[in-house]
PDB file of C-alpha atoms in Angstrom:
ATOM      1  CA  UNK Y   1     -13.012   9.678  67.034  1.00  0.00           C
ATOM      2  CA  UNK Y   2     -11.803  10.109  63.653  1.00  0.00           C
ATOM      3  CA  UNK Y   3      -8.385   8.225  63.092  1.00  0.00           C
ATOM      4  CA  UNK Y   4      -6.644   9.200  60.406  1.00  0.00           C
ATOM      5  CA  UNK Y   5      -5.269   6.631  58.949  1.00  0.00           C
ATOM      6  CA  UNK Y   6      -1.540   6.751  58.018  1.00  0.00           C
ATOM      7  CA  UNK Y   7      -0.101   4.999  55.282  1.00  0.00           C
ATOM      8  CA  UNK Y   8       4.065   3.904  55.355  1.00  0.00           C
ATOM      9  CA  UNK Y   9       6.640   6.329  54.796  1.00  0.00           C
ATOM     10  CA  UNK Y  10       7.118   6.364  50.850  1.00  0.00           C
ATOM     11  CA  UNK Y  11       3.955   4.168  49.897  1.00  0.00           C
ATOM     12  CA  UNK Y  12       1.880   7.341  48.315  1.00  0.00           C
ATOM     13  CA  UNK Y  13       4.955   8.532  46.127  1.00  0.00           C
ATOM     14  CA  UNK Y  14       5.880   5.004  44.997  1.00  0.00           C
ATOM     15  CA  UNK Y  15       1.827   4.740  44.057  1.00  0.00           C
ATOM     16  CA  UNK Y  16       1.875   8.020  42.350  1.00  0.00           C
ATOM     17  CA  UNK Y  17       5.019   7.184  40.698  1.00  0.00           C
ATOM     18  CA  UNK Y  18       3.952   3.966  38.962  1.00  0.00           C
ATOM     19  CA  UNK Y  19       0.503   5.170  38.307  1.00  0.00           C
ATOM     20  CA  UNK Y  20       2.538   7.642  36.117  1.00  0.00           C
ATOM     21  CA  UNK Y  21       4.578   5.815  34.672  1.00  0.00           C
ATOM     22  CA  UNK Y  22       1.678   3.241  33.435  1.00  0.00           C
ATOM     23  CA  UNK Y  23      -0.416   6.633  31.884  1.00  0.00           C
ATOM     24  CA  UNK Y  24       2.469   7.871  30.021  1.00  0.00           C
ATOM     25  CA  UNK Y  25       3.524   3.994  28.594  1.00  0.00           C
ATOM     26  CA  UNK Y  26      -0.776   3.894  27.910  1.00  0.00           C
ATOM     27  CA  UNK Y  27      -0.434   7.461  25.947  1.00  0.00           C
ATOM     28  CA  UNK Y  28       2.705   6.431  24.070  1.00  0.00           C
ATOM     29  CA  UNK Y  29       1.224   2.788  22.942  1.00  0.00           C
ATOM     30  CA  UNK Y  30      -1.915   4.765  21.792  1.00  0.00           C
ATOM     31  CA  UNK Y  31       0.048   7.722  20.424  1.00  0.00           C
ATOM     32  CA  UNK Y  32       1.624   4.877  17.964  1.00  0.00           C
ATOM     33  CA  UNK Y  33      -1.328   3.343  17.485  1.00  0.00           C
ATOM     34  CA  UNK Y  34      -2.603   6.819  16.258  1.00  0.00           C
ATOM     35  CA  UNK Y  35      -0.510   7.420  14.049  1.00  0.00           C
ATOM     36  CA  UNK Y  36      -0.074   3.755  12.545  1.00  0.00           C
ATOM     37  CA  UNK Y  37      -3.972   4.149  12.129  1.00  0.00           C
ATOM     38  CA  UNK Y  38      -3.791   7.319  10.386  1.00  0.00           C
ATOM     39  CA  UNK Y  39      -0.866   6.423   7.895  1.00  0.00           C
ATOM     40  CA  UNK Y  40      -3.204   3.502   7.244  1.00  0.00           C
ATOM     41  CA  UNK Y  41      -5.557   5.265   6.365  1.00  0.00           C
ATOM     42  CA  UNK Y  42      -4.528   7.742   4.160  1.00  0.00           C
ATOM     43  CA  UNK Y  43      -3.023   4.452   2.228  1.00  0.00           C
ATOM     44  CA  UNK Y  44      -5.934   2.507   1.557  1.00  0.00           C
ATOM     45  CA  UNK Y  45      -6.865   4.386  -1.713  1.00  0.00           C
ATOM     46  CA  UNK Y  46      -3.421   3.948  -3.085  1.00  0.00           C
ATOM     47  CA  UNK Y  47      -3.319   0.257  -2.108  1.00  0.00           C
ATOM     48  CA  UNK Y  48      -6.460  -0.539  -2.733  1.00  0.00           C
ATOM     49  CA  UNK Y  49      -6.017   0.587  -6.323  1.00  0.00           C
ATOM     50  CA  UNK Y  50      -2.452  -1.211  -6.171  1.00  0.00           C
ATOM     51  CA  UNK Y  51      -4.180  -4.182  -5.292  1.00  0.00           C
ATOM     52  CA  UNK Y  52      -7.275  -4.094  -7.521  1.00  0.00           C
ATOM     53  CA  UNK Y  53      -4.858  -3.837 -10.464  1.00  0.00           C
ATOM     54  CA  UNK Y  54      -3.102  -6.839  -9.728  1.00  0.00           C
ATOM     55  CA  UNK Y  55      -6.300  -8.649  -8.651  1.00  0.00           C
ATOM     56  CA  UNK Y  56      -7.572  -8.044 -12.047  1.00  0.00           C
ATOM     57  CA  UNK Y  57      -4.646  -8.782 -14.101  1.00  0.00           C
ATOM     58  CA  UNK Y  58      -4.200 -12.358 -11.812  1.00  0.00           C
ATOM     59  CA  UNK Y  59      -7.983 -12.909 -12.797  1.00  0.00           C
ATOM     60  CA  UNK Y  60      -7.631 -12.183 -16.302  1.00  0.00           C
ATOM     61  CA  UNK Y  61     -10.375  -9.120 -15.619  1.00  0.00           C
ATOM     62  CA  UNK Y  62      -8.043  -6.800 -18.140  1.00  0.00           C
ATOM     63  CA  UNK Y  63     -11.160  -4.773 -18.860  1.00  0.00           C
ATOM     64  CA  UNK Y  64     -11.123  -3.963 -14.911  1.00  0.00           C
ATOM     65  CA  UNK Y  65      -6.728  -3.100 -14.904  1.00  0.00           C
ATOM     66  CA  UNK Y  66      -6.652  -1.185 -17.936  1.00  0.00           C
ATOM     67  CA  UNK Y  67      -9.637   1.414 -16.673  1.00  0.00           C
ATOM     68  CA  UNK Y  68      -7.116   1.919 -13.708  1.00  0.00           C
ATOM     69  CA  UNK Y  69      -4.466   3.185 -15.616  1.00  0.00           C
ATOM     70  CA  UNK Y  70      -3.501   7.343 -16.202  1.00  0.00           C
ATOM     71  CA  UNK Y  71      -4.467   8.494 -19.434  1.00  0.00           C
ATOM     72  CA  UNK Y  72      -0.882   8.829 -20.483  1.00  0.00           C
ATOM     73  CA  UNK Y  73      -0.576   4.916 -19.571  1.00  0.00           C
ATOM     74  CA  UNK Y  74      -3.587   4.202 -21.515  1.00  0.00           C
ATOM     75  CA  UNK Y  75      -2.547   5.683 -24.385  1.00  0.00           C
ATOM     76  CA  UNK Y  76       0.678   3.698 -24.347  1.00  0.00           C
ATOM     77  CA  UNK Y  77      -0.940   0.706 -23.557  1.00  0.00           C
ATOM     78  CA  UNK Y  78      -3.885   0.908 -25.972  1.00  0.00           C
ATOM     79  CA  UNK Y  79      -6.167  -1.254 -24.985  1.00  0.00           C
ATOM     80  CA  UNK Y  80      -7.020  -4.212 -22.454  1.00  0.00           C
ATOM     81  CA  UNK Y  81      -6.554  -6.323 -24.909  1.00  0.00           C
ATOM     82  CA  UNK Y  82      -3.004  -5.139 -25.553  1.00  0.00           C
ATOM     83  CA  UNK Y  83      -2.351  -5.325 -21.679  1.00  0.00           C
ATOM     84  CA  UNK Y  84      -3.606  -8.962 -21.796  1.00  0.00           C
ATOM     85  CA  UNK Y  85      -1.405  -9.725 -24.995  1.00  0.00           C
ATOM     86  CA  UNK Y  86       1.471  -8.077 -23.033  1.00  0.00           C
ATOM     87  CA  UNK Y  87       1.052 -10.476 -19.512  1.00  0.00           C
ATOM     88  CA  UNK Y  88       1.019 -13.318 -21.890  1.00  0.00           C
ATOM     89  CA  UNK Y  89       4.114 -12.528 -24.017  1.00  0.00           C
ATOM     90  CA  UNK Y  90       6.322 -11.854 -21.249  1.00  0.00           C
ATOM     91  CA  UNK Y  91       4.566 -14.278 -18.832  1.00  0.00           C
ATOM     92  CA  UNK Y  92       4.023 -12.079 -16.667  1.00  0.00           C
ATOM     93  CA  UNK Y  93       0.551 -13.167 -14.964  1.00  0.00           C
ATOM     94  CA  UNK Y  94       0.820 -12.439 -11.740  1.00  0.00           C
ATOM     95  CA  UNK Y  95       0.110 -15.186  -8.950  1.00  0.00           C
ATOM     96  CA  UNK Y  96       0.531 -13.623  -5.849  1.00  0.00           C
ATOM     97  CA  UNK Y  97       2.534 -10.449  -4.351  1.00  0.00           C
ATOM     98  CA  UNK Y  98       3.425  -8.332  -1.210  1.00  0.00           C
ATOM     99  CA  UNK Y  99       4.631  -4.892  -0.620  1.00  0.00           C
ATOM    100  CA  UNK Y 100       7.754  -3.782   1.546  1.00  0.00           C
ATOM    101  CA  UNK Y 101       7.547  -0.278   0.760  1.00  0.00           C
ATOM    102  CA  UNK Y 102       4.187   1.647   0.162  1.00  0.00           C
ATOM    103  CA  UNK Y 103       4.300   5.745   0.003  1.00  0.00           C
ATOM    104  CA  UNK Y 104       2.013   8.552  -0.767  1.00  0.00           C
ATOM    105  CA  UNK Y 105       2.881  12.045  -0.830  1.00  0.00           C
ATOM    106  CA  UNK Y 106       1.884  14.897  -2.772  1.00  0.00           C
ATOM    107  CA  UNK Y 107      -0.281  13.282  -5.182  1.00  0.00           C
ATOM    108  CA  UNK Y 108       2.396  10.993  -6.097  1.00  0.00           C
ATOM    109  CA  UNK Y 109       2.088   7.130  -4.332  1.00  0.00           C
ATOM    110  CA  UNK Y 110       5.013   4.286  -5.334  1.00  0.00           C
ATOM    111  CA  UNK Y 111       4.761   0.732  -4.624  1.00  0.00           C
ATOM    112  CA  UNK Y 112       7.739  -1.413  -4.476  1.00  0.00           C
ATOM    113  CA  UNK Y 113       7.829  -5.472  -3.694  1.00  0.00           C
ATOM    114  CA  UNK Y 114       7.820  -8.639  -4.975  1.00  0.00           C
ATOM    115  CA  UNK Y 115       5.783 -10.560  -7.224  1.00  0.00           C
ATOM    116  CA  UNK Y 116       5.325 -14.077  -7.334  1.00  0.00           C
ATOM    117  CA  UNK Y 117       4.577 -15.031 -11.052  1.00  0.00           C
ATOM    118  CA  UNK Y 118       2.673 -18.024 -12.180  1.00  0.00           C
ATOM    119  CA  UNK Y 119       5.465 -19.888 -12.728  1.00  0.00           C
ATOM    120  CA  UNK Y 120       6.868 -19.842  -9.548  1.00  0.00           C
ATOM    121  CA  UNK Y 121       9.612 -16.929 -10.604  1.00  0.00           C
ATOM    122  CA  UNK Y 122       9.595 -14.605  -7.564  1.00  0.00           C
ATOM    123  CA  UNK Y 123      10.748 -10.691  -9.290  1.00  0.00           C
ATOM    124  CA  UNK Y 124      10.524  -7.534  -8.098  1.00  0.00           C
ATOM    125  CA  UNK Y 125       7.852  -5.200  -8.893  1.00  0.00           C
ATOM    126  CA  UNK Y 126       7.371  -1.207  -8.855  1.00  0.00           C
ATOM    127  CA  UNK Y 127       3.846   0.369  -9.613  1.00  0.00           C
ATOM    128  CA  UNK Y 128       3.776   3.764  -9.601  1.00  0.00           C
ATOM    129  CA  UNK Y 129       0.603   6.414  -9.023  1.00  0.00           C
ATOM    130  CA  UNK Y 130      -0.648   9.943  -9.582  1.00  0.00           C
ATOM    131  CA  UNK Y 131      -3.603  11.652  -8.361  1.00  0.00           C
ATOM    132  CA  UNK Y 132      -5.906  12.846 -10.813  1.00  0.00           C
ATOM    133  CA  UNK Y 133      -8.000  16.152 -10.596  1.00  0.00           C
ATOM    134  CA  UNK Y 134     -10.972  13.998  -8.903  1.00  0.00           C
ATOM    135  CA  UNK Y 135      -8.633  12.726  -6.244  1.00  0.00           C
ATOM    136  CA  UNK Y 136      -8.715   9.014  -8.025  1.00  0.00           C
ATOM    137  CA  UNK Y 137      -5.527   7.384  -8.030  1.00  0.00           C
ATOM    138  CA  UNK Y 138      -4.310   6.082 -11.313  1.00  0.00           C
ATOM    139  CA  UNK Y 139      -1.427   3.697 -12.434  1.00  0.00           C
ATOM    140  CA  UNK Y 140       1.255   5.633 -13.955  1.00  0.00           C
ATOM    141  CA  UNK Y 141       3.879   3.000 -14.426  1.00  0.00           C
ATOM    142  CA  UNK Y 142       4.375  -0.527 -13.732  1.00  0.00           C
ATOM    143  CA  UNK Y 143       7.024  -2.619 -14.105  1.00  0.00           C
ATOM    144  CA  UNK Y 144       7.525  -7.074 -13.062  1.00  0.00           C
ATOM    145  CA  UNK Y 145       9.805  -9.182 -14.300  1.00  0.00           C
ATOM    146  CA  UNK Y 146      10.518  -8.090 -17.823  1.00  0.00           C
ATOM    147  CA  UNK Y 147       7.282  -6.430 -18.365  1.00  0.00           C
ATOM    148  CA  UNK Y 148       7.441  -2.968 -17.941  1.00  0.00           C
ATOM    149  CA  UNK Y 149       5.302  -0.143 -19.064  1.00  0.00           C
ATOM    150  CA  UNK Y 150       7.749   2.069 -20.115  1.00  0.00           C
ATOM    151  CA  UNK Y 151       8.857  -0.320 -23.041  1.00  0.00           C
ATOM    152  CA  UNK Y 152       6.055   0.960 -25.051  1.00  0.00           C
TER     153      UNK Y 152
END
């Protein structure tokens, strides 16, 4: 004797219901994810050269900062010796900084924030970014506290 067995009125829908509800909440939180992963990722070059920068200027490396400026930014700048003359005159050593707004698009990445300065002065900051022909980013413009690169 095979007795089927029944389940209440309304039990299978309500299951079937909440199961899908739970996949599509699952699909949206990875969906996000996703994307947050991918916009990530097609950062990192920009910030890591964002960051590298201002790791090397904070570290007095200004060998390391000046090689990753354009060549038009070189040019202006001169030399790393310049750049490190330059931090110094305006006091513009750099002790510690974050990032509220970070794009790339079209070869073209800006970098806007603040900058914590070595003397406790807190000032905005803007660095600014171009893809070269070998698809390495370079500095184009930077600007903290009263030392900007456009001055020159």
């Amino acid at each position: 004797m095979n007795a089927k067995r029944k389940n209440a009125p309304g039990t299978t829908t309500t299951r079937n219901v909440l199961f899908s509800i739970l996949v599509a909440i699952a699909l949206v939180i990875v969906g996000v994810g996703g994307i947050f992963l991918l916009v990530t990722k097609l950062l990192e070059p920009v910030s890591t050269v964002v960051d590298s920068f201002l790791e090397n200027v904070h570290d007095g490396d200004y060998e390391s900062a000046f090689d990753l400026l354009s060549p038009g930014l070189k040019i202006r700048v001169e030399d790393a010796d310049r750049l490190a003359l330059l931090v110094e005159e305006y006091s513009a050593q750099p002790a510690s900084w974050r990032f509220y707004d970070q794009s790339a698009k079209n070869g073209y990445g800006r970098y806007l924030g603040n900058v914590t300065l070595a003397n406790g002065e807190s000032v905005p900051i803007t660095i600014m970014l171009e893809l070269n022909a070998d698809h390495l980013w370079h500095i184009t413009h930077f600007e903290w506290g009263i030392l900007n690169s456009n001055d020159w």
